[in-house]
Coordinates of C-alpha atoms and ligand atoms in Angstrom, one line a residue:
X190 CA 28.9 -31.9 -32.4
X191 CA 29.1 -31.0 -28.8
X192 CA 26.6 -28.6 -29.0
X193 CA 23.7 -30.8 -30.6
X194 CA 25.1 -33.6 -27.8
X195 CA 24.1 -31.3 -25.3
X196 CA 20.9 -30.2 -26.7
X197 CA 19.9 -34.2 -26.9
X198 CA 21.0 -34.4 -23.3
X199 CA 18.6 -31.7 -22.2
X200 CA 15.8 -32.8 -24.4
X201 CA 16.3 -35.9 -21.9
X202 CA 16.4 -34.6 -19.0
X203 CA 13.4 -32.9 -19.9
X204 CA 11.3 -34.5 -22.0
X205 CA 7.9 -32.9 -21.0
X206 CA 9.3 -29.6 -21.6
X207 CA 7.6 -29.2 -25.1
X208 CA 4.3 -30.7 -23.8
X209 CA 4.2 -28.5 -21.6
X210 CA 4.9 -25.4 -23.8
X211 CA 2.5 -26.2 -26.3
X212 CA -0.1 -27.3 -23.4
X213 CA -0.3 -23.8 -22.0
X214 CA -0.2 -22.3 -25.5
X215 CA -3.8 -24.6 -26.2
X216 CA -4.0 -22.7 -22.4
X217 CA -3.4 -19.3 -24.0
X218 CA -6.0 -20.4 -27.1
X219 CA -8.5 -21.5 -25.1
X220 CA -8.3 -17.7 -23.3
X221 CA -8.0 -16.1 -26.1
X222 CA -11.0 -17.8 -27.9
X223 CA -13.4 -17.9 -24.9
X224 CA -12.3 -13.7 -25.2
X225 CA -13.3 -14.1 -28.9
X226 CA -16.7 -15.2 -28.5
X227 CA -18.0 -13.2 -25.3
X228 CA -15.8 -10.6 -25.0
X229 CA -14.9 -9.1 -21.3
X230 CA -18.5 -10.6 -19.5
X231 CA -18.8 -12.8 -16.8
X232 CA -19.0 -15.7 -19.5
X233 CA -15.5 -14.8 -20.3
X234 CA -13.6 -17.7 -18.6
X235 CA -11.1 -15.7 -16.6
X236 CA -13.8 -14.0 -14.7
X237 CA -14.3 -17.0 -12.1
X238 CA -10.6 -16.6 -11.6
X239 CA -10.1 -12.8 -11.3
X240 CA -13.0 -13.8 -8.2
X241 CA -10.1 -16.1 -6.5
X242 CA -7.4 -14.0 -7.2
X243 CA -9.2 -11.1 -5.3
X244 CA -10.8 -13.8 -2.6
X245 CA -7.2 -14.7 -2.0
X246 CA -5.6 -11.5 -2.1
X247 CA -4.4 -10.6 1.6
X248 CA -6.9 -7.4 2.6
X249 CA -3.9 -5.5 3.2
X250 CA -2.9 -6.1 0.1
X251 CA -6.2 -5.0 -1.7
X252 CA -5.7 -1.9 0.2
X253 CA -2.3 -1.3 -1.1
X254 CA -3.2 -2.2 -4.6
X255 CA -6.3 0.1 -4.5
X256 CA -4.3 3.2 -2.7
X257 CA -0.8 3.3 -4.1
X258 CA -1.0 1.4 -7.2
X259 CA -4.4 2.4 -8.4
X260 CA -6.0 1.0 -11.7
X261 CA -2.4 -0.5 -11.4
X262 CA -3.4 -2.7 -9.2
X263 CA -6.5 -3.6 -10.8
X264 CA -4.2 -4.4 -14.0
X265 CA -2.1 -6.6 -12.2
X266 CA -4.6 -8.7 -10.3
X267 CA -6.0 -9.0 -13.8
X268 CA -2.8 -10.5 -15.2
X269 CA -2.5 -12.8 -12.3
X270 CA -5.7 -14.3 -13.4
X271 CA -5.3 -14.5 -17.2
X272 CA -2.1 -16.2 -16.0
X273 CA -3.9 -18.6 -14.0
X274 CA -6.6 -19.3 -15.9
X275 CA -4.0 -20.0 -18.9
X276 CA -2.1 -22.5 -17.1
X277 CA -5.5 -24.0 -15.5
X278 CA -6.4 -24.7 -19.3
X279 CA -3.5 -25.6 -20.0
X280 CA -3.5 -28.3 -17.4
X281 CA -6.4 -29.5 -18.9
X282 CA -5.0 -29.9 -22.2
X283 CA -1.6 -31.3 -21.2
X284 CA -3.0 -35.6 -22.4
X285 CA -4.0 -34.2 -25.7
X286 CA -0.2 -31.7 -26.0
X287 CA 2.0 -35.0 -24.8
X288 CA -0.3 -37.1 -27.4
X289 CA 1.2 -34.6 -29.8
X290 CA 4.5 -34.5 -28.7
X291 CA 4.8 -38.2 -29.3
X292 CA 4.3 -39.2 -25.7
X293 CA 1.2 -41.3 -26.0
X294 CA 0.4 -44.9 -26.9
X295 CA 3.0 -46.5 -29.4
X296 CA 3.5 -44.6 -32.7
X297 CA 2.3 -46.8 -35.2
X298 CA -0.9 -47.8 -33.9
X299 CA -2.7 -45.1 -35.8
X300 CA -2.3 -43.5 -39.1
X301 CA -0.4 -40.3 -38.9
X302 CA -3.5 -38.5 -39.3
X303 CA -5.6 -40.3 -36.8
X304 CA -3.0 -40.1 -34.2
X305 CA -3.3 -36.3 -34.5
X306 CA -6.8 -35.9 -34.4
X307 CA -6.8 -38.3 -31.5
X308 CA -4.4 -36.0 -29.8
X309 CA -6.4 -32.5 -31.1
X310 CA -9.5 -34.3 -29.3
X311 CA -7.9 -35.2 -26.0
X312 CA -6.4 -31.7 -25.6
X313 CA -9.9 -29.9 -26.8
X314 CA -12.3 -31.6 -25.1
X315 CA -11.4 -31.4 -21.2
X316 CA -11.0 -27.7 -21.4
X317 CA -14.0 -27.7 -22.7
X318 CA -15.5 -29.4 -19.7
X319 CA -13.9 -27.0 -17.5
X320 CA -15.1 -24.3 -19.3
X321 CA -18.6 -25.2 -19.2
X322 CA -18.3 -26.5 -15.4
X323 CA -17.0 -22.5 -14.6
X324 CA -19.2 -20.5 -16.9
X325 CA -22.1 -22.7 -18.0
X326 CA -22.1 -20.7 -21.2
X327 CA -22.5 -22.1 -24.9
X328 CA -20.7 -19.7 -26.6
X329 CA -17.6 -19.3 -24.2
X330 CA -17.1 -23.0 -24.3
X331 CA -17.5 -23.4 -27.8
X332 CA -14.9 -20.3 -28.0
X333 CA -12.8 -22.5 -25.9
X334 CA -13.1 -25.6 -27.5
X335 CA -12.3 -23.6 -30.8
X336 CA -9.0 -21.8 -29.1
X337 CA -7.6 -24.8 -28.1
X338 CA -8.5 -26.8 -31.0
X339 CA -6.5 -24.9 -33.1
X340 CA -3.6 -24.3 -31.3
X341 CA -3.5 -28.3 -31.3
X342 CA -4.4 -28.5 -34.8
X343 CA -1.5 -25.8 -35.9
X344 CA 0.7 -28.1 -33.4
X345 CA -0.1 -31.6 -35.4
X346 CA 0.2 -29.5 -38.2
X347 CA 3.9 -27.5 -37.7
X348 CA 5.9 -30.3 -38.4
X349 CA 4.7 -31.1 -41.9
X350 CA 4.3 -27.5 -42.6
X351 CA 7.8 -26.7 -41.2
X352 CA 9.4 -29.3 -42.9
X353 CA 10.9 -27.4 -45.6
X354 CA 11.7 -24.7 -43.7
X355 CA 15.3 -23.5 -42.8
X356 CA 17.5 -26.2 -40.7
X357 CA 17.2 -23.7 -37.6
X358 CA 13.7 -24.2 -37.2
X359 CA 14.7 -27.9 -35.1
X360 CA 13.7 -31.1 -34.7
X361 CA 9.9 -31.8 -35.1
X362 CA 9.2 -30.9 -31.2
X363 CA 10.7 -27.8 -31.7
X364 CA 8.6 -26.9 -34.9
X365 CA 5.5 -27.8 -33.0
X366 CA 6.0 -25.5 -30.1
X367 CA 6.3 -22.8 -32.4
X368 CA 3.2 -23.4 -34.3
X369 CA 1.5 -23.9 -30.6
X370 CA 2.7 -20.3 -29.3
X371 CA 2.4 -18.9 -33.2
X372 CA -1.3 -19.8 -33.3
X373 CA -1.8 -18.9 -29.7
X374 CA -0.3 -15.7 -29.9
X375 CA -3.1 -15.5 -33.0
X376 CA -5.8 -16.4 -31.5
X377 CA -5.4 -13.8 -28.4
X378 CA -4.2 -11.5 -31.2
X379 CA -7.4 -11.8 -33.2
X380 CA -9.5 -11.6 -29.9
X381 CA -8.0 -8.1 -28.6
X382 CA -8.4 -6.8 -32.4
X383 CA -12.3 -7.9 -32.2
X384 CA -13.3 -7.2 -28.5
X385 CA -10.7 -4.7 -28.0
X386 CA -10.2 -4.1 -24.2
X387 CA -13.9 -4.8 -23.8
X388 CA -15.2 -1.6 -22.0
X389 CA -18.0 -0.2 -23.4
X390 CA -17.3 3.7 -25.0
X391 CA -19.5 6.1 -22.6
X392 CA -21.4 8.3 -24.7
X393 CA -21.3 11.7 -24.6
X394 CA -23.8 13.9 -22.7
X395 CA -23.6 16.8 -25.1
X396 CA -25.0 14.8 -27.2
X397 CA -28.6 14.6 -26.3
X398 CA -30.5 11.4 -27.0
X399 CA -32.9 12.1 -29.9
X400 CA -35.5 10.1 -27.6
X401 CA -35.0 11.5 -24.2
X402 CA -37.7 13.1 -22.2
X403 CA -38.1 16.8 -22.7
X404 CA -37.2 17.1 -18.8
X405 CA -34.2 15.6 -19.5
X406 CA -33.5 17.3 -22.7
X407 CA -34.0 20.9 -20.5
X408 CA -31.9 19.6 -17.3
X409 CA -28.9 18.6 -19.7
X410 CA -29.1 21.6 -21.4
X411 CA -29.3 24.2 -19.0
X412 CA -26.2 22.1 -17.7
X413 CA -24.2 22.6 -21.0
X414 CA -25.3 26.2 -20.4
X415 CA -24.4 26.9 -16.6
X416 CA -21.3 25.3 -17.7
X417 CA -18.0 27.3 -17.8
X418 CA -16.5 27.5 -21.4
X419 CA -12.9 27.1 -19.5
X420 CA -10.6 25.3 -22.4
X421 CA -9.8 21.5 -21.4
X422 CA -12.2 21.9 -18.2
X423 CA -14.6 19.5 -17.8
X424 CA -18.9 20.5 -18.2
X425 CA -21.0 20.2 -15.3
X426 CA -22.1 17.1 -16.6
X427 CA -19.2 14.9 -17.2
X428 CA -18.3 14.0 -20.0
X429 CA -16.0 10.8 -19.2
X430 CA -17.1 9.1 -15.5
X431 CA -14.7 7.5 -13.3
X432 CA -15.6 3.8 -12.6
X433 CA -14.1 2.1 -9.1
X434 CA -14.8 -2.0 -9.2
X435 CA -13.9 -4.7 -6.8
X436 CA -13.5 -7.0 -9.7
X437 CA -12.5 -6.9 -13.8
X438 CA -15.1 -7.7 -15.3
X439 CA -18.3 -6.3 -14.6
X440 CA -21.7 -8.4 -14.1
X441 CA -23.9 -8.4 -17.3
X442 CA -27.6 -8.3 -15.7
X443 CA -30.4 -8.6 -17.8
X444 CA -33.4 -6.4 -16.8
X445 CA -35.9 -9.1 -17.8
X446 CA -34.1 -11.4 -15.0
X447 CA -33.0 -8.6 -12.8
X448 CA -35.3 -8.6 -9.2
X449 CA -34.4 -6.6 -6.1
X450 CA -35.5 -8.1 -2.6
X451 CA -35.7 -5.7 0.6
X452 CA -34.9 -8.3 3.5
X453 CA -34.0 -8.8 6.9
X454 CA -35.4 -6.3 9.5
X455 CA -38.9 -5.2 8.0
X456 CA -42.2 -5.5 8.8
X457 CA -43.2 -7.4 5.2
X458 CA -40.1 -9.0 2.8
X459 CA -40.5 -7.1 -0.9
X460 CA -39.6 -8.3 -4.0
X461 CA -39.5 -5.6 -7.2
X462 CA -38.7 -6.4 -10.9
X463 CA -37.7 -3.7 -13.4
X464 CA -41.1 -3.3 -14.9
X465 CA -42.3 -2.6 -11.2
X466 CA -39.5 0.0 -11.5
X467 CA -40.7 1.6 -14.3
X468 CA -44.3 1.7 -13.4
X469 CA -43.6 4.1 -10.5
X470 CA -42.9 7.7 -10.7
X471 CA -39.2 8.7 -12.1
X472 CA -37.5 11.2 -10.7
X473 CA -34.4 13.2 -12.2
X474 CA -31.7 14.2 -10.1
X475 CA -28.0 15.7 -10.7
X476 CA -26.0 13.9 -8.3
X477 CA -21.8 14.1 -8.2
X478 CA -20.4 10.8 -7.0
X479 CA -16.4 10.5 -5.2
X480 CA -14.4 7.6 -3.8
X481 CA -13.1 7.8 -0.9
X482 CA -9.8 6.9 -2.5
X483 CA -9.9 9.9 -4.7
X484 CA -6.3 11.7 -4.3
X485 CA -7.0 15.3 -3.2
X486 CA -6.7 16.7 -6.5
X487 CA -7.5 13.3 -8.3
X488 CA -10.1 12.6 -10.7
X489 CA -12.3 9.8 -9.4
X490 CA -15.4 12.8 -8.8
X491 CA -18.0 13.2 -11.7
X492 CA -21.9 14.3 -12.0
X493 CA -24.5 12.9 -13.7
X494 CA -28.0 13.3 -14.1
X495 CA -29.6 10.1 -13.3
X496 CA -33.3 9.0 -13.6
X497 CA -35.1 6.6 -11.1
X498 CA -37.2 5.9 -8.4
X499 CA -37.0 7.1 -4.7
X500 CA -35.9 4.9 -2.9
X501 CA -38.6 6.2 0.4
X502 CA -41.5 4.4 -2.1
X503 CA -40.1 1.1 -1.3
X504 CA -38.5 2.0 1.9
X505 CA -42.3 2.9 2.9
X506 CA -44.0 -0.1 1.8
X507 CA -41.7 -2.9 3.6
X508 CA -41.5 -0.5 7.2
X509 CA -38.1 -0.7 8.0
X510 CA -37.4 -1.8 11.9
X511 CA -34.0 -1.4 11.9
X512 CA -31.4 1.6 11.8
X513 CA -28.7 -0.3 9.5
X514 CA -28.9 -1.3 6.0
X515 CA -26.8 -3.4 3.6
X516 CA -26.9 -3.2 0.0
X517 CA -25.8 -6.0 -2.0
X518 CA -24.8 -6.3 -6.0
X519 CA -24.8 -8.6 -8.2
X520 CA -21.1 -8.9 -8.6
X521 CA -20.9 -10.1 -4.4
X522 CA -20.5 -6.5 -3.3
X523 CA -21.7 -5.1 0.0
X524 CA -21.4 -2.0 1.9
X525 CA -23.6 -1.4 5.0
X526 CA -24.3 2.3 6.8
X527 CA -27.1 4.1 8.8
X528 CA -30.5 3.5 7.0
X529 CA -31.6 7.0 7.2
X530 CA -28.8 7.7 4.7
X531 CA -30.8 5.6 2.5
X532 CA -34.3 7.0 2.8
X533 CA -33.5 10.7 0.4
X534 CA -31.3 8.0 -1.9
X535 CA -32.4 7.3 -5.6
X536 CA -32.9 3.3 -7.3
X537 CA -31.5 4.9 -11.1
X538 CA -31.9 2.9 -14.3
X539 CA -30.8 5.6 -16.6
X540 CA -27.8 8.3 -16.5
X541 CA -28.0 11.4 -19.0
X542 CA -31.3 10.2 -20.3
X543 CA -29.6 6.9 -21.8
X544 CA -30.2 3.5 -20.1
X545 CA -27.3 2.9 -17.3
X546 CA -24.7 1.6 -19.2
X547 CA -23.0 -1.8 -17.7
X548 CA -19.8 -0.2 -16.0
X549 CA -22.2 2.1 -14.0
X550 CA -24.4 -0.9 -12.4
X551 CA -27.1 -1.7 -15.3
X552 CA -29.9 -2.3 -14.5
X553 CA -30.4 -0.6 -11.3
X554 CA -27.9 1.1 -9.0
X555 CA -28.2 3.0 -5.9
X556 CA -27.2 7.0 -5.4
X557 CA -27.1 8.0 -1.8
X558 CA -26.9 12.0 -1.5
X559 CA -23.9 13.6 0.0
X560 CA -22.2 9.8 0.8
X561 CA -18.5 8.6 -0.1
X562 CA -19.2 6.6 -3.8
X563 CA -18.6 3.5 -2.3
X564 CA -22.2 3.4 -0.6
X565 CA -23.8 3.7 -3.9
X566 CA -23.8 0.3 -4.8
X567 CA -24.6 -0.8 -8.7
X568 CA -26.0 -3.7 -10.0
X569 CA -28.0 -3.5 -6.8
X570 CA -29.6 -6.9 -6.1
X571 CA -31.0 -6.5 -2.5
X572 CA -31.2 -4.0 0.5
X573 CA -31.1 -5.8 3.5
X574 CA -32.3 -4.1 6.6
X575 CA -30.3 -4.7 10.0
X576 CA -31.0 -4.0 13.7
X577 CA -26.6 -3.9 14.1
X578 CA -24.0 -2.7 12.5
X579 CA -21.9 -4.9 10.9
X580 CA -19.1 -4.0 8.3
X581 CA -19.1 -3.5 4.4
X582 CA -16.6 -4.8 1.7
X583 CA -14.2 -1.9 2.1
X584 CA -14.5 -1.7 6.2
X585 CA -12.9 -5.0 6.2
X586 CA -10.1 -4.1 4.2
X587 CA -9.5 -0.7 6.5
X588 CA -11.0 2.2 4.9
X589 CA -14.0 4.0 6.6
X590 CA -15.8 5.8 3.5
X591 CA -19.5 5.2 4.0
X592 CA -19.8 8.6 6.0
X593 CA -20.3 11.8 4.2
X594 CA -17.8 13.0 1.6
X595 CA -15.0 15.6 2.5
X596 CA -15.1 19.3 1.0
X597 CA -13.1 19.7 -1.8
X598 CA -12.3 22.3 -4.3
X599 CA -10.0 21.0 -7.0
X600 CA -7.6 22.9 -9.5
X601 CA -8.2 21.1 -12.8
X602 CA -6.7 23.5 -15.3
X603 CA -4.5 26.3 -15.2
X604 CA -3.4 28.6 -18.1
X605 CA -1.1 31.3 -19.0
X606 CA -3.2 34.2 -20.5
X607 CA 0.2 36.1 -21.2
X608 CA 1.5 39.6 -19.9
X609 CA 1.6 37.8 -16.5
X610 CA -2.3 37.3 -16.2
X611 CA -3.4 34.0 -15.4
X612 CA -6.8 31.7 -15.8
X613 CA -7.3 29.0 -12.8
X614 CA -10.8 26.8 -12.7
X615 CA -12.1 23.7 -11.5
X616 CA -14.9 21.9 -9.6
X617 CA -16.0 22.0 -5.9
X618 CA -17.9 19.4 -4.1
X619 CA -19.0 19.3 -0.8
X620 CA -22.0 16.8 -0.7
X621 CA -25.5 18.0 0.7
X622 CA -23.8 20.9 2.1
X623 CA -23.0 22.2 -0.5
X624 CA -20.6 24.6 -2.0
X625 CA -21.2 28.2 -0.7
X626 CA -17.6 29.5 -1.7
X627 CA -14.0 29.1 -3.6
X628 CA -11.2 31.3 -2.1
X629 CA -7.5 31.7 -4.3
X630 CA -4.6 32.7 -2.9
X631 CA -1.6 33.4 -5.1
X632 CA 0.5 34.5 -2.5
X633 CA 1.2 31.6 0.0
X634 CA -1.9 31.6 1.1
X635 CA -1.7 35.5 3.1
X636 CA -4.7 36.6 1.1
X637 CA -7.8 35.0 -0.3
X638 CA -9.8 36.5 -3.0
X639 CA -13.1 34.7 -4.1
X640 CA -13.7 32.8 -7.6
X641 CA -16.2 33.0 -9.8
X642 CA -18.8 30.3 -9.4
X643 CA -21.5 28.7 -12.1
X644 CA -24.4 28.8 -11.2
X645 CA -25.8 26.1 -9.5
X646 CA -27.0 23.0 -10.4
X647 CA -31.2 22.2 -9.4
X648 CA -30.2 19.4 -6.4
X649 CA -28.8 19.8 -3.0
X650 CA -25.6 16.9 -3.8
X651 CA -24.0 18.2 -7.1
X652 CA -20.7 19.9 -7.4
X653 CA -20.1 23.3 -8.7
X654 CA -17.2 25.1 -11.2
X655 CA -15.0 27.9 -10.1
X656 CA -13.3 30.0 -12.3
X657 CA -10.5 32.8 -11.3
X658 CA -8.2 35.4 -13.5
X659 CA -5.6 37.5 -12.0
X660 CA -2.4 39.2 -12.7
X661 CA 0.9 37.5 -11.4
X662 CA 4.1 38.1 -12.9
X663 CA 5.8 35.3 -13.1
X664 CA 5.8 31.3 -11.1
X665 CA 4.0 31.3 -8.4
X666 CA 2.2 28.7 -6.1
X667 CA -2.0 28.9 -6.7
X668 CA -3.8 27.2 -3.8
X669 CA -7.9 26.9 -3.2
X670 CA -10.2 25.9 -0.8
X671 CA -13.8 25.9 -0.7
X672 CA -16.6 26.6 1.9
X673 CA -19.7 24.9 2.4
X674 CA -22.7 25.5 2.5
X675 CA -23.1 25.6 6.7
X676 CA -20.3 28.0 6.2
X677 CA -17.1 25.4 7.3
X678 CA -14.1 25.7 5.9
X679 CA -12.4 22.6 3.7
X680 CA -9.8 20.9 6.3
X681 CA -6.3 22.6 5.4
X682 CA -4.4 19.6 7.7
X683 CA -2.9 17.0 4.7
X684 CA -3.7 13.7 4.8
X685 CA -3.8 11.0 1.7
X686 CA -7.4 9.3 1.1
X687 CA -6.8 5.9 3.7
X688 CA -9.1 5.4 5.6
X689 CA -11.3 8.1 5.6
X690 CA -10.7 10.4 2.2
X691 CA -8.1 13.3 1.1
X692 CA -7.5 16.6 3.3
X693 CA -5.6 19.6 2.5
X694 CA -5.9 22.8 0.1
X695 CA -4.8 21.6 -3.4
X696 CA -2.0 23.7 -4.6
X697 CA 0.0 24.3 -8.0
X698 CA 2.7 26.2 -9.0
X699 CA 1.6 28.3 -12.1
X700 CA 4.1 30.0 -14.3
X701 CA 4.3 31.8 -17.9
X702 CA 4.3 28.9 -20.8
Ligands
MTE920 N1 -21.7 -3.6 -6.9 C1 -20.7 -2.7 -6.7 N2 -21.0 -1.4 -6.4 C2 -20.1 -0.4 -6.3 C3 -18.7 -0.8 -6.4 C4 -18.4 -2.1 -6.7 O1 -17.2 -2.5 -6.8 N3 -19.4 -3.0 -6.9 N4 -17.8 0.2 -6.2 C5 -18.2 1.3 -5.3 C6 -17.2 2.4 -5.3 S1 -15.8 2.2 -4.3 C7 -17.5 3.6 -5.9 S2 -16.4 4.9 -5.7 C8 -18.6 3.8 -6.8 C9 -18.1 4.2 -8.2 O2 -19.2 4.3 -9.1 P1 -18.9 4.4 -10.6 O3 -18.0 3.2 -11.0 O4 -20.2 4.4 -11.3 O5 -18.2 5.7 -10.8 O6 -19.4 2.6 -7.0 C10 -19.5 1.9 -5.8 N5 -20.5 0.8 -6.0
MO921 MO1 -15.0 4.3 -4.0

């Protein structure tokens, strides 16, 4: 008795409460089937939103996010705006959930069923509007429309369905929440099982494309051959590539639209299109690419072999008078540095003799040799030309990667080989200058002995493997550095990857097991 009194005295003081629950479950459906129909694209309606969450994001922030948090960070910001974008859409269906919940016009002025459909309408149709206004896409809208529509539907429909159900399912508000956040939680359910997390599989480089240019066919394969066969070590050509992003879901360019413009400081403006691409000469090139926010031993450094144009033809034609150059993608993107970086760089359209796939900048994307990753810009849109510096995305947000990458040697895999010998390898990069040596020291660093090296690579900005075996006895700390090619030795001092990249000798401590 006092129990239900209570409950009636909260549904009281609250009477929008259910509304609003099943308002941001049509939210949730509307999500979950804009998800549905396009899948993670920038039609997907939480796209425009993951935008504002990163516009509004402090920069210092960002640079947390990215440094200590990682793909973390990425995850979270992406929550953040599937949690905003829900309760935007869920604004936007609130009329059509109080309709529902009894909190329109008079009951009785429409049949039962007509009051419902009324309702279903009012809480389908405005975030459909929205939808539309944000993505100007049919088939995200219409996945909207259909999200939303059935969460309301399943909402008019709970309390009939319900009815015979056990006493503990509540009064009639209570039954149509639950069939709100039952067929929400289906909806987004259904999406994830079609779409999946929506990044495209990479394909595998070992396996060579049935159609791909006997250069490419020979380039890969004498890189499956120069590579180590080190157990769990990665080939020369990887075969999974790190991806770094400023937003979640990557720009969907199609070639037949795509153009690039060279602007700004040149002697005649240019405009390309990607059949202008492909009528000039390709060119294939192994090029390793790593973030300046790679740990020191991290993982964020790969190679592939890419195939494109030089980037000198177009340089040429538009007669650059300036000494600073911005490239822009598609996705808002920028980074500026010293043109002359530029002029050796490569415009690629296709990685390991496949188109390049989305993640990787599709159509076009730019490689610059021996530079931090973050100057290669994908789904590159425009090259600007500058007479003064001005800052890219990242210098704004305090990190200072569009110089030359760091030398690194990294220790990737380590084995036990038994009767205290020992396997160590891994992969050294050291941009244009290339790798020249790998020293290993197993005994705090008083000795150095040289490692095996593959043999390298044809390009002057691709990593190389190293490979050592020695006896030991028991634990003991392994630590490598590399030289490059002008002969320097990699930096021992330590220091983490703000603002300018990772220092230091990696080190491990190696035992019998
Ligand atoms: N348009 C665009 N280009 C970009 C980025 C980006 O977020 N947008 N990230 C940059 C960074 S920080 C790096 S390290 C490399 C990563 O390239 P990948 O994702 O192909 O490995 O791309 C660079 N180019
Ligand atoms: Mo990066």
């Amino acid at each position: 008795m006092a129990k239900s009194r209570t409950g009636e005295v909260a549904a009281r003081a609250r009477p929008w409460l259910p509304a609003v629950a099943v308002a941001l479950a049509a939210g949730l459906g509307a999500v979950g089937g804009s998800y549905l129909s396009v899948g993670r694209r920038p039609a997907f309606v939480v796209e425009p939103f993951d935008r504002l969450v990163l516009l509004l994001s402090p920069d210092a922030l960002v640079a947390v996010a990215i440094t200590q948090l990682g793909t973390l960070g990425h995850q979270l910001a992406f929550l953040t705006a599937i949690a905003v974008t829900c309760t935007v859409f869920g604004l936007a269906a609130l009329p059509g959930a109080a309709f529902l919940l009894g909190r329109g016009p008079a009951p009785g002025a429409l049949s039962r069923g007509g009051s419902a459909l009324l309702g279903v309408i009012l809480g389908t149709v405005p975030p459909a509007i929205v939808a539309y206004g944000l993505t100007r896409s049919q088939p995200s809208t219409l996945g909207v429309a259909a999200g939303a529509g059935f969460v309301l539907l399943a909402t008019a429909g709970a309390s009939a369905l319900l009815a015979g159900e056990r006493r503990s399912l509540g009064s009639p508000a209570r039954r149509r929440v639950l069939g709100a956040v039952g067929s929400a939680i289906g909806v987004s359910g259904l999406a994830l099982f079609v779409q999946g997390t929506g990044e495209e599989p990479f394909p595998s480089p070992l396996e060579i494309p049935e159609d791909a240019r006997p250069e490419v066919r020979e380039l890969l394969t004498r890189a499956k051959d120069q590579s180590f066969g080190v157990e769990g070590l990665e080939p020369l050509v990887s075969t999974d590539f790190y991806e770094v992003d400023i937003g979640n879901v990557d720009p969907d360019v199609d070639p037949e639209e795509w153009s690039l413009s060279i602007t700004g400081a040149v002697a005649e403006e240019r405009e390309y299109d990607f059949a202008d691409l492909e009528g000039m000469t390709l060119e294939d090139r192994f090029a390793t690419l790593r973030c300046v926010g790679d740990q020191l031993n991290g993982r964020q450094m790969d190679t592939a072999l890419w195939s494109g144009v030089p980037v000198r033809q177009l340089l040429e034609a538009a007669e650059p008078a300036g000494d600073r150059v911005i490239l822009h993608g598609a996705d808002g993107y920028y980074n500026e540095f010293p043109i002359d970086a530029l002029w050796p760089g490569l415009l690629a359209y296709r990685m390991n003799g496949r188109p390049l796939p989305r993640a990787h900048g599709a159509p076009v994307r730019a490689l610059v040799p021996g530079h931090w990753g973050e100057i290669n810009v994908k789904w590159l849109t425009e090259i600007e030309v500058r007479d003064e510096d001005t800052m890219g995305y990242w210098e704004h947000r305090g990190w200072h990667g569009t110089g030359p990458v760091n030398t690194v040697a990294k220790l990737w895999q380590t084995r036990s080989l038994g009767s205290g010998r020992y396997e160590v390898a891994g992969h050294a990069y050291a941009g244009t200058r290339g790798i020249e040596a790998v020293e290993v020291s197993t005994d705090e660093g008083d000795t150095w002995v040289e490692a095996e090296l593959s043999e390298p690579l044809p390009g002057d900005d691709v990593w190389r493997q190293w490979r050592h075996e020695y006896g030991a006895g028991g634990w003991h700390k392994v630590i490598v550095r590399a030289r490059d090619g002008d002969g320097n030795l990699q930096i021992p001092e330590e220091d983490g990857p703000r603002p300018d990249g990772a220092t230091g000798w990696v080190s491990e401590t190696v035992g019998p097991q």
